[in-house]
Coordinates of C-alpha atoms in Angstrom, one line a residue:
Chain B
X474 CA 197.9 198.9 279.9
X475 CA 195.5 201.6 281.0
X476 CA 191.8 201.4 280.7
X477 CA 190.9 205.2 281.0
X478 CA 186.5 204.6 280.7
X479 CA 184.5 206.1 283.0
X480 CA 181.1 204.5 283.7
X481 CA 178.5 207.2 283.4
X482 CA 174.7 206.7 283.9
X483 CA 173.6 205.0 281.0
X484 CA 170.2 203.4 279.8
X485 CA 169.6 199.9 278.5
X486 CA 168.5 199.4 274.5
X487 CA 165.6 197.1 274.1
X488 CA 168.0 194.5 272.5
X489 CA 170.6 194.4 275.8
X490 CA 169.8 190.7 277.0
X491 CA 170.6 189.6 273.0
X492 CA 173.7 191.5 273.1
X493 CA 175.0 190.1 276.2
X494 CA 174.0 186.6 275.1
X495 CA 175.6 186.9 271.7
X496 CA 178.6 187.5 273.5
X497 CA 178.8 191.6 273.1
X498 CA 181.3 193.3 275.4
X499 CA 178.9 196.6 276.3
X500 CA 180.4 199.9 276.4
X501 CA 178.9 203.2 277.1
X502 CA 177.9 205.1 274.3
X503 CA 175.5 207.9 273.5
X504 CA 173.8 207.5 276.8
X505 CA 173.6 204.1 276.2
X506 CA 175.0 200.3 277.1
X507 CA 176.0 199.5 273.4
X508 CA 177.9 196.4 271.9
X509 CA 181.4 197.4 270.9
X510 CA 182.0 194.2 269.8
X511 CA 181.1 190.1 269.6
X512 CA 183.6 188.0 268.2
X513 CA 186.0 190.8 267.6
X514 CA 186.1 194.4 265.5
X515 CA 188.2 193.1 262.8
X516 CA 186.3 190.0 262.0
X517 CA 182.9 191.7 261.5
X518 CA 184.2 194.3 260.0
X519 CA 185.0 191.5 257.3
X520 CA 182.0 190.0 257.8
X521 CA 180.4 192.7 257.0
X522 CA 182.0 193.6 253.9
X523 CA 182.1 190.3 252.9
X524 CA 178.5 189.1 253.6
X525 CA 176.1 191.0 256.1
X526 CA 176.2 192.7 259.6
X527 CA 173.6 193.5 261.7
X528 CA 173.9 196.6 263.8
X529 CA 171.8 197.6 266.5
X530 CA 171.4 201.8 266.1
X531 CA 168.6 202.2 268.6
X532 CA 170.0 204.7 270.4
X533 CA 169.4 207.0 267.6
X534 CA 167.1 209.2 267.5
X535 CA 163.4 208.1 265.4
X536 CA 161.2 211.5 264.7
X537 CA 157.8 212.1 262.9
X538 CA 157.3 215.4 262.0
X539 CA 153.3 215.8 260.7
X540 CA 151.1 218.0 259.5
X541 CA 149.9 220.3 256.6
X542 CA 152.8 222.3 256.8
X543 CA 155.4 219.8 258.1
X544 CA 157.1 219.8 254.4
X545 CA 157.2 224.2 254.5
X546 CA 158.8 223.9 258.1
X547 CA 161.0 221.5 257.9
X548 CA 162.3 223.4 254.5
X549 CA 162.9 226.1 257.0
X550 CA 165.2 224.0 259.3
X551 CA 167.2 222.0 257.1
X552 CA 168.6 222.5 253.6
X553 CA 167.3 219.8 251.8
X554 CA 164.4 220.2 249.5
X555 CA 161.9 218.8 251.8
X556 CA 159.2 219.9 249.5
X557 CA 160.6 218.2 246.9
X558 CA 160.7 214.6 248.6
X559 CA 158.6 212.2 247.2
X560 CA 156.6 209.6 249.7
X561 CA 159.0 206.9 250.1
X562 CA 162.1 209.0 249.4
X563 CA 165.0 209.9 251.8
X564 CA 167.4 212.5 252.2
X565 CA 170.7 213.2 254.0
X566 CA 170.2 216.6 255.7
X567 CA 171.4 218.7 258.4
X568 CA 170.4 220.8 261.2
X569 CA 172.3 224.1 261.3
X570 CA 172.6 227.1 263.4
X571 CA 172.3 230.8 262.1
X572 CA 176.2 231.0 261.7
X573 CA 175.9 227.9 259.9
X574 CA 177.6 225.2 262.2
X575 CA 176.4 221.9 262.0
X576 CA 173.9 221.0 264.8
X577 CA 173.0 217.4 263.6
X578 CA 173.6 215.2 260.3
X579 CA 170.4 213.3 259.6
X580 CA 168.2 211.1 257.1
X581 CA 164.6 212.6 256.8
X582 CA 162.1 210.6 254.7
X583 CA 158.9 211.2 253.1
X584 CA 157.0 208.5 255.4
X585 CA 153.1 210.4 254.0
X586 CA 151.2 207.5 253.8
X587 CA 148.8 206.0 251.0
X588 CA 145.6 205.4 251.5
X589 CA 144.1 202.9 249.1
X590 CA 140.5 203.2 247.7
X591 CA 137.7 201.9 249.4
X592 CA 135.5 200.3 247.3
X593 CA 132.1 200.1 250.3
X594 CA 132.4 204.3 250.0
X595 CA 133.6 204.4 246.4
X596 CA 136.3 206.7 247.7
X597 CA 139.5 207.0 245.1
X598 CA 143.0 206.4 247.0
X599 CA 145.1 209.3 248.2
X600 CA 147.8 210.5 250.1
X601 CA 147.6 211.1 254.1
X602 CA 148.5 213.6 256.5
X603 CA 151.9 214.4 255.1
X604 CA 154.2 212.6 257.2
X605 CA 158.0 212.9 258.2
X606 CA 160.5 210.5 259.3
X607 CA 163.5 211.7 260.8
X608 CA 166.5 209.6 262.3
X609 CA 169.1 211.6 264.2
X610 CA 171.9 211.0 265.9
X611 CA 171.5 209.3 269.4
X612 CA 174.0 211.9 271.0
X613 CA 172.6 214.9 270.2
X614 CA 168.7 213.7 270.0
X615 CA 168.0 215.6 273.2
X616 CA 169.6 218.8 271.9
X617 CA 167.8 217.9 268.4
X618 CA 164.4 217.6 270.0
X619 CA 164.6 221.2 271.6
X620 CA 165.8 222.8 268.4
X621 CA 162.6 221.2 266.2
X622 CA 160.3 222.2 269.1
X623 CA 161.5 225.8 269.0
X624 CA 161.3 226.2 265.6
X625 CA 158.4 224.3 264.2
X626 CA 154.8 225.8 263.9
X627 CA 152.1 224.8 266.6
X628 CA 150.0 223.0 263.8
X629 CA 153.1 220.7 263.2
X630 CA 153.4 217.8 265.4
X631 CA 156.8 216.7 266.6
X632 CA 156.8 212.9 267.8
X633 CA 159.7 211.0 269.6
X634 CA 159.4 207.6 268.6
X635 CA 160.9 206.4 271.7
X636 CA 159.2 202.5 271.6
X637 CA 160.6 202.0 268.4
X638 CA 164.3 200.1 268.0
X639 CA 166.0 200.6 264.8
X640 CA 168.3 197.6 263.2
X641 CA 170.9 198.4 260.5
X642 CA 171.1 195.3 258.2
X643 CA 174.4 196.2 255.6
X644 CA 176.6 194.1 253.4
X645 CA 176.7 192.6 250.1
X646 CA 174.3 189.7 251.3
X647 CA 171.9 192.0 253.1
X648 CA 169.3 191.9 250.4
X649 CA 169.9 188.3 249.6
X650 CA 169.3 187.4 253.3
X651 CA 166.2 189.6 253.8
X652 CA 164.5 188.7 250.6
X653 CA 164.6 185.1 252.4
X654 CA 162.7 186.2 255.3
X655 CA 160.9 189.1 253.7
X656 CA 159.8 187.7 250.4
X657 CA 160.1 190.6 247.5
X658 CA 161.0 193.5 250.1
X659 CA 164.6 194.5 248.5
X660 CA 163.4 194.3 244.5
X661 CA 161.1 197.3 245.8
X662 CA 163.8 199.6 247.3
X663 CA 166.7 201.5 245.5
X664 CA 169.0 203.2 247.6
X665 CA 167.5 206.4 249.9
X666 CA 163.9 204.6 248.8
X667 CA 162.2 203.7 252.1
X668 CA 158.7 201.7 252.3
X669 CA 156.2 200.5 255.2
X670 CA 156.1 197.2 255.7
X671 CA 153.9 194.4 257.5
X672 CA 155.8 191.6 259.0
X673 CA 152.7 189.2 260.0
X674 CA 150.6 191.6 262.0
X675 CA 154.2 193.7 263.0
X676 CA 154.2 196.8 261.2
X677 CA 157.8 197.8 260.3
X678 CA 159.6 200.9 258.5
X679 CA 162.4 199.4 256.1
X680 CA 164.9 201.9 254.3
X681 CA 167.9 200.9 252.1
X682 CA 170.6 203.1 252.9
X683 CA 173.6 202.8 255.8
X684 CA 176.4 203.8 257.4
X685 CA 179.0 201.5 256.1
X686 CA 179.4 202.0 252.4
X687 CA 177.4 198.9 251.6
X688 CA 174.3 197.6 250.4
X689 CA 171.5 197.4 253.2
X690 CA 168.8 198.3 255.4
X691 CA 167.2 200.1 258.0
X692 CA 164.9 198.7 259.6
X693 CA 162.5 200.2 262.6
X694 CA 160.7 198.3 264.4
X695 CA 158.2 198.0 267.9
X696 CA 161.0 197.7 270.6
X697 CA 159.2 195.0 272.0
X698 CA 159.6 192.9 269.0
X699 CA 163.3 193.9 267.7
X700 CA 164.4 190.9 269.6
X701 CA 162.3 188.5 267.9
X702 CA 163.3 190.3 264.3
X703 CA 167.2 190.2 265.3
X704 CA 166.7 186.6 266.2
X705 CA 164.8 185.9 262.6
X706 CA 167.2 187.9 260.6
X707 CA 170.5 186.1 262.5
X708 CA 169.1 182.9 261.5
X709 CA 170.2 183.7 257.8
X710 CA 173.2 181.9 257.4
X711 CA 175.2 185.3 255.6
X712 CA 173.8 187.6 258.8
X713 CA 175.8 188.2 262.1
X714 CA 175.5 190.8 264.5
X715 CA 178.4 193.1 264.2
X716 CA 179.0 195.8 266.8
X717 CA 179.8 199.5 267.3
X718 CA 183.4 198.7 266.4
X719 CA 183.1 197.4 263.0
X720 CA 180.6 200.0 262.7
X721 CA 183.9 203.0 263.5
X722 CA 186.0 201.0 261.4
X723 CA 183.1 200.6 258.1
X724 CA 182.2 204.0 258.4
X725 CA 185.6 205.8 258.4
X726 CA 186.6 203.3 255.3
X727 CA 183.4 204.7 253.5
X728 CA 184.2 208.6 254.2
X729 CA 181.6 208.8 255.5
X730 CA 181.4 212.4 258.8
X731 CA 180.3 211.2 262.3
X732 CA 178.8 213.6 264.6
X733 CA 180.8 215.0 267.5
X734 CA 184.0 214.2 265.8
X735 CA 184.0 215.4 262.1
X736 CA 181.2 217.5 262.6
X737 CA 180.1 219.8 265.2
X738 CA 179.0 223.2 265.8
X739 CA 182.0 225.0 264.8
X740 CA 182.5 222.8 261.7
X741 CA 180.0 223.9 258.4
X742 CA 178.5 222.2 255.2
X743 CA 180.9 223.8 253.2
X744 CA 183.8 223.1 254.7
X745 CA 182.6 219.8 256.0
X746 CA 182.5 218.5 252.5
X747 CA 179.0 218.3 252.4
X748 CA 177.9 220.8 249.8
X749 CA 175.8 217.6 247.8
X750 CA 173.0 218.3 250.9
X751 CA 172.4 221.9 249.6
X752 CA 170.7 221.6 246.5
X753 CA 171.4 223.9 243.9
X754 CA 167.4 225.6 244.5
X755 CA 167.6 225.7 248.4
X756 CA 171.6 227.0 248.0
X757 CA 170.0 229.9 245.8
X758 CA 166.4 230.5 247.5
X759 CA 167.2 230.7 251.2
X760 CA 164.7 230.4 253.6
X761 CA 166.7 227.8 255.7
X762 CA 168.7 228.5 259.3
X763 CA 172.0 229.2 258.5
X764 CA 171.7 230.2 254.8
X765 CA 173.1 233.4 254.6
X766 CA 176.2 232.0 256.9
X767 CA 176.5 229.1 253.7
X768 CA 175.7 231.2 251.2
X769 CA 178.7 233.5 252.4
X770 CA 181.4 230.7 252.6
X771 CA 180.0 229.6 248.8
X772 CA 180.6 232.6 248.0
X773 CA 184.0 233.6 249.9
X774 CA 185.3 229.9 250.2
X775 CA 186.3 228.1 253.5
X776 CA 189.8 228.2 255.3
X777 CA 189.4 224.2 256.1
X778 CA 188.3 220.9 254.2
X779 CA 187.4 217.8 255.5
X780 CA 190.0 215.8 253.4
X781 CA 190.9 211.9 253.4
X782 CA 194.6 210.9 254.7
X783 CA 196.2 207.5 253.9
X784 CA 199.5 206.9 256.5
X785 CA 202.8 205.1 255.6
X786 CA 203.4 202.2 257.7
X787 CA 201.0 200.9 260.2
X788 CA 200.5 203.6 263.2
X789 CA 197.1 205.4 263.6
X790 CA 196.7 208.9 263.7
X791 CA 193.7 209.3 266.3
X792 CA 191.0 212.1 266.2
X793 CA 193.4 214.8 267.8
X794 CA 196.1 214.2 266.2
X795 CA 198.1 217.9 264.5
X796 CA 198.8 217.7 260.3
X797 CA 201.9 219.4 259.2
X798 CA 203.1 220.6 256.1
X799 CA 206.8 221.5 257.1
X800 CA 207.0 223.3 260.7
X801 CA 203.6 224.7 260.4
X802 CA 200.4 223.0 262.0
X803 CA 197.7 223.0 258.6
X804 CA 195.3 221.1 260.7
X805 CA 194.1 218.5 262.7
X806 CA 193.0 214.6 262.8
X807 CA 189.0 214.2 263.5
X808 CA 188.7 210.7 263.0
X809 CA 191.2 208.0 262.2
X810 CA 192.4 204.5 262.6
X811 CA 193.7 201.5 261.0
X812 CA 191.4 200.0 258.2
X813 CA 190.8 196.4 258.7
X814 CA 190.0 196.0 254.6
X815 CA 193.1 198.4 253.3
X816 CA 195.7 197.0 255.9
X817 CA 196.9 200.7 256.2
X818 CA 196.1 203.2 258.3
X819 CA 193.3 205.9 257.6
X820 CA 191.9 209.3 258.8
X821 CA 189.6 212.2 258.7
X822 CA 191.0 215.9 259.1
X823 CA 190.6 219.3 258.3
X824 CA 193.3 221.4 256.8
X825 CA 193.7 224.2 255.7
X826 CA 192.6 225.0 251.8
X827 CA 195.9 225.2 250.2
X828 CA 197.1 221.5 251.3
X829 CA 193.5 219.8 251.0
X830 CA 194.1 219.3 247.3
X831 CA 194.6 215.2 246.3
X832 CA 197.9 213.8 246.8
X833 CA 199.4 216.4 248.7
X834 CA 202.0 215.5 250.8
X835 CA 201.7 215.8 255.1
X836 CA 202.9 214.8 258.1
X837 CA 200.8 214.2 261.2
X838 CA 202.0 214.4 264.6
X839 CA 201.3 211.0 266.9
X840 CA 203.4 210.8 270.2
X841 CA 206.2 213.4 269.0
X842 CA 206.5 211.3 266.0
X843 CA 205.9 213.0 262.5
X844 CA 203.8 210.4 260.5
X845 CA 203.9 210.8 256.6
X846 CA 200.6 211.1 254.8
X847 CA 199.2 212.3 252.0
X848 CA 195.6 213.6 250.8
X849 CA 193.4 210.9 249.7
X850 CA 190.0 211.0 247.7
X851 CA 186.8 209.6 249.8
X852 CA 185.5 207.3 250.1
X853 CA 188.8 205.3 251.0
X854 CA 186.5 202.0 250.0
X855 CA 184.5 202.5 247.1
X856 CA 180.4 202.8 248.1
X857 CA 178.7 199.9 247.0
X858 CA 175.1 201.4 247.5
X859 CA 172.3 199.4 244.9
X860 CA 171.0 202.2 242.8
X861 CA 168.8 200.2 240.9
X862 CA 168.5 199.7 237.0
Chain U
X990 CA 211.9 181.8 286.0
X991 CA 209.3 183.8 288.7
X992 CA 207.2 185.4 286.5
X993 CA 205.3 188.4 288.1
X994 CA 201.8 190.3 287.1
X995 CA 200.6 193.8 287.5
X996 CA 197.5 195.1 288.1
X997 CA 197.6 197.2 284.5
X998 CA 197.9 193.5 283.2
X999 CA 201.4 193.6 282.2
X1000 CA 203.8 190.7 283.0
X1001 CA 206.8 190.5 283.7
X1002 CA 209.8 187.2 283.8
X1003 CA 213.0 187.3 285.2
X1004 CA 215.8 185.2 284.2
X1005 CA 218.9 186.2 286.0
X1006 CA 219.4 190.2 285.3
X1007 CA 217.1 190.4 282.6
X1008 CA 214.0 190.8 282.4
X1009 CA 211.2 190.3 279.7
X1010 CA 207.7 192.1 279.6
X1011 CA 204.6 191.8 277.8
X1012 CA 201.0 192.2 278.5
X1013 CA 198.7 189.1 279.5
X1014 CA 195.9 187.1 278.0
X1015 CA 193.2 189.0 279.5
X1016 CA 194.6 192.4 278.3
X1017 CA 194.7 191.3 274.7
X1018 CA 191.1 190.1 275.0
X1019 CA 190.7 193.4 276.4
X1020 CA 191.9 195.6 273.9
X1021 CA 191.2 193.3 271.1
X1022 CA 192.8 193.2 267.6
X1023 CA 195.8 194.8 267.5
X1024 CA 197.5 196.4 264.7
X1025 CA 200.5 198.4 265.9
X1026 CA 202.5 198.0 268.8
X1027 CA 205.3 201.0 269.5
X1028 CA 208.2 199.8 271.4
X1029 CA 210.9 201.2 273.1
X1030 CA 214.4 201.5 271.7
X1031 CA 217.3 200.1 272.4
X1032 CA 219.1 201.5 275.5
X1033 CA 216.6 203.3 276.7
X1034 CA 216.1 203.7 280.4
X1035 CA 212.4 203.0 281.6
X1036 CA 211.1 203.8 285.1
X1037 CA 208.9 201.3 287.1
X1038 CA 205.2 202.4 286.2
X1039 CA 205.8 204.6 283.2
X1040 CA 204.9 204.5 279.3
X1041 CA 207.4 202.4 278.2
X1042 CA 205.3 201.1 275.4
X1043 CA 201.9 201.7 273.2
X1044 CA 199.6 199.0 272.1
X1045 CA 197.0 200.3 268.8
X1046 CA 194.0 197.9 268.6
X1047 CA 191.4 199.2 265.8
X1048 CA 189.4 201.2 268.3
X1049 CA 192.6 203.0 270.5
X1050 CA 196.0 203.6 271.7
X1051 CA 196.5 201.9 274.9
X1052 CA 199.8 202.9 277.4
X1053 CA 201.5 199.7 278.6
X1054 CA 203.9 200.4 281.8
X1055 CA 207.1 199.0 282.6
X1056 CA 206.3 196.5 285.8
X1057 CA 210.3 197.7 286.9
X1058 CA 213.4 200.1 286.2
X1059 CA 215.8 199.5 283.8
X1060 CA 217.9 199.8 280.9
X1061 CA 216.1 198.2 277.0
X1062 CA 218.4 195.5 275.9
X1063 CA 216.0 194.2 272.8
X1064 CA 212.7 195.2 271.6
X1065 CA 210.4 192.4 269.8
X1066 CA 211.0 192.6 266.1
X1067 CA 208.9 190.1 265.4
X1068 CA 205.8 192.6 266.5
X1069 CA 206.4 195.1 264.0
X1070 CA 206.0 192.7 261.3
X1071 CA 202.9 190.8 262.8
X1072 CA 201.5 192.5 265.6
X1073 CA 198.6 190.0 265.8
X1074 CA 201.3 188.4 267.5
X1075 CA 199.8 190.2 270.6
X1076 CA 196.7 188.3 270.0
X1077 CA 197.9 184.9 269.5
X1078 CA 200.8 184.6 272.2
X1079 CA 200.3 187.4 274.3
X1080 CA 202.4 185.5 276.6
X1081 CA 205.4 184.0 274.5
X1082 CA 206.2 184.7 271.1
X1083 CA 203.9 188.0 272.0
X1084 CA 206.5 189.8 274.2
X1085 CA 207.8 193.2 274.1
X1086 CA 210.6 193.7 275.2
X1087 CA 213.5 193.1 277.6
X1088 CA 215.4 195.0 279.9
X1089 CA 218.1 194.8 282.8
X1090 CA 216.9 194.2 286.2
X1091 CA 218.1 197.6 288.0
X1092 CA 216.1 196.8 291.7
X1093 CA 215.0 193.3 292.4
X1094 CA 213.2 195.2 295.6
X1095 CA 210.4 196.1 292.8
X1096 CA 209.6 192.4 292.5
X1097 CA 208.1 192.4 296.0
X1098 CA 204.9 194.8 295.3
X1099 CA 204.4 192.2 291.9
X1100 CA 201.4 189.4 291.9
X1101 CA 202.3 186.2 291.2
X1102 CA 200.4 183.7 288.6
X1103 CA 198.0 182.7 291.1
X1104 CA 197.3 186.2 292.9
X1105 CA 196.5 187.9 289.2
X1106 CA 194.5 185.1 288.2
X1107 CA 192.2 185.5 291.7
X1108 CA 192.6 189.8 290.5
X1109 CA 191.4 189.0 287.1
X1110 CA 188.8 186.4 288.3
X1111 CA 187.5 189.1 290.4
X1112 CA 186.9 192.1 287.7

């Protein structure tokens, strides 16, 4: 066998002693020493389905964008409505570049905070300095940092939350399990509804939303004390820690892009599949980075999609990998592997417009072999977010 | 039967002019669950240290080498219906394949049992 990792420099997360003593094997990821895996992908990739996984995602990036006009700029660099957001509300958004290749994917909440009435002063409640909560991708944070700096107004204050660890709680049980230690927590939060939280005296940001198709949480927290909340939460008898493995695996079941393989600069929203982050308003007003590169492949449609494959038999097509239809390449693999829930193979890839339609028939190159494969709807796993009533 | 190790963590046993390869324990704790295994065909001729197989856990395709030259005589069925196999008995019923010995001389540069385990101890 050939084990082809390098060993880059790489930083520690504030949780690396509870990794290594829950058994992870570390890789480098992202900059970082991350847990690919405890007891093994496949199992908490069950687990996690089944019950509840907890990931740590504190390599990402944490942002807080605030200010009187951090709504109006941040409408400027992304295309969601960020005007629009309610306090408490997130949003999937992106960062783009003028010719409208994808930066960055990211969630950016409303995080403006209420402040109640105070009854010595007779002052009525109202909102704070409006607030924004950004979490971006841990590869590209660096890269995303510069970009916001550039671009946003002096009055707007850009702050890396770099003290802050971030725990990703998903799975059927996750609201079950943190009700239990967070009394009445979940019954407050639809999916994309984020709220503040304290935890004793620990103050703590809690989102339901994911990366893995599932119900759960996001929870940021003082790095100091994400030990002692890992540790709380793991005591639930549905929660283990699951690693960056299961996290692959959950993900690419769910549909669901990752950065630096499905997306990157020379890959767009439109093509990318991710038209739902341009609302209808932004799509037609403008005033973003990138619009009038959109707006023209809206208008002109995209030679590629970011289509679903299912594979006959059991070998993986790997990102890489070239799609066929006949003799002629009509694209290429950006994510794939075997799915641990469908007991098939599964993959991500662009092809070209006229093949991307469901259920069309392809072949995909792996070791001079032609796999077959055909178009599939995503998600491959149905979502299983908790929308509320 | 001599059974010899390499340092890519494949084995190899010898029982008269055949000989049968897998990969060991620690590999398959290495590359964890594994869900495809590609083997060679039948008859084909393998060099010493090249692909001769490909192991897919969930995460990646990993090369195995042939420890020595020779000719396939059977690759393990048994793999392509449960490759889990891998996991299980990485070094029995996990096998992948056999081939004719073509130069015992290859033997000599080969661990044995005790000089892997001190290798693997040691990474």
């Amino acid at each position: 066998m050939s084990d082809t990792d390098t060993q880059p420099e790489v930083e520690k997360l504030p949780l690396d002693a509870w990794h290594r003593r829950k058994g992870a094997r570390m890789v480098p990821f992202a900059g970082y020493e991350m847990p690919i895996q405890y007891e093994g992908i496949v199992a908490e990739h069950h687990w996690t389905r089944d019950h509840a996984g907890l990931f740590d995602v504190s390599h990402m990036g944490q942002l807080l964008v605030t200010g009187d006009g951090a709504a109006a700029a941040l409408d400027a660099l992304m295309p969601a409505n960020v005007s629009a957001l309610k306090p408490g509300r997130v949003r999937y958004s992106l960062l783009l570049n003028e010719e409208g290749g994808i930066l960055d994917d990211l969630m950016v909440t409303n995080a403006t905070p209420w402040i109640p009435a105070d009854e010595e002063t007779g002052e009525a409640g109202r909102w704070g300095e409006p607030t924004y909560y950004l979490v971006v991708n841990g590869a590209t944070k660096w890269d995303d940092i510069a970009h916001l700096r550039e671009h946003l107004p002096d009055e707007v204050t850009l702050t890396h939350l770099d003290e802050q660890a971030l725990l990703a709680l998903q799975g059927p049980s996750a609201a079950t399990a943190l009700n239990r230690v967070m009394r009445g927590v979940p019954e407050q939060l639809s999916f994309m509804q984020s709220m503040t939280y304290e935890f004793g005296e620990l103050p703590l940001r809690i989102s339901r939303c994911g990366y893995t198709g599932e119900d759960g949480f996001e929870i940021s927290v003082a790095a100091e004390q994400a030990q002692m909340l890992a540790d709380r939460l793991c005591a639930e008898i549905e929660i283990r820690p699951a690693g960056l493995g299961a996290r692959d695996s959950l993900r690419l079941e769910a549909g669901l892009p990752l950065y630096g393989h499905d997306l990157d600069p020379t890959r767009d929203p439109v093509s990318g599949g991710l038209s739902f982050a341009l609302t209808k308003k932004r799509r037609e007003e403008g005033g973003w980075i990138g619009h009038q590169a959109c707006a023209a492949k809206f208008a002109d449609g995209v030679a590629e999609r970011r289509v679903g494959l299912v594979l006959e038999g059991r070998m993986p097509a790997r990102e890489g990998a070239k799609v066929f239809a006949g003799d002629r390449q009509v694209g290429l693999v950006t994510s794939g592997g075997f799915s641990p829930t469908l007991n098939h193979p599964i993959a991500m890839a662009y092809v070209t417009g006229d093949h991307a339609d469901d259920g069309t028939r392809l072949e995909v190159e792996v070791r001079n072999k032609r796999l077959p494969a055909s178009v599939s709807p995503l998600p491959f796993v149905p979502h299983r977010y908790h929308r509320g009533s | 039967m001599p059974r010899y190790f390499t340092e890519d963590h494949e084995w190899v046993e010898i029982d008269g002019d055949t000989a049968t390869v897998g990969i060991t324990d620690y590999a398959q704790g290495q590359l964890g669950d594994i869900v495809f295994v590609e083997l060679p065909e039948e008859g084909a001729e393998i060099e010493k240290g090249k692909d001769a197989a490909v192991v897919e856990s969930v995460k990646a395709a990993s090369d195995v080498y042939s420890p020595i030259t020779g000719t396939v005589i059977e690759a393990n069925g048994a793999l392509e219906d449960d490759p889990s196999l891998v996991n299980s008995s990485p070094e029995e019923d996990g096998w992948f394949f056999k081939l004719t010995v073509a130069d015992e001389g290859e033997l000599d540069g080969l661990m044995d049992e005790e000089a892997y385990g001190k290798f693997v101890a040691n990474l």
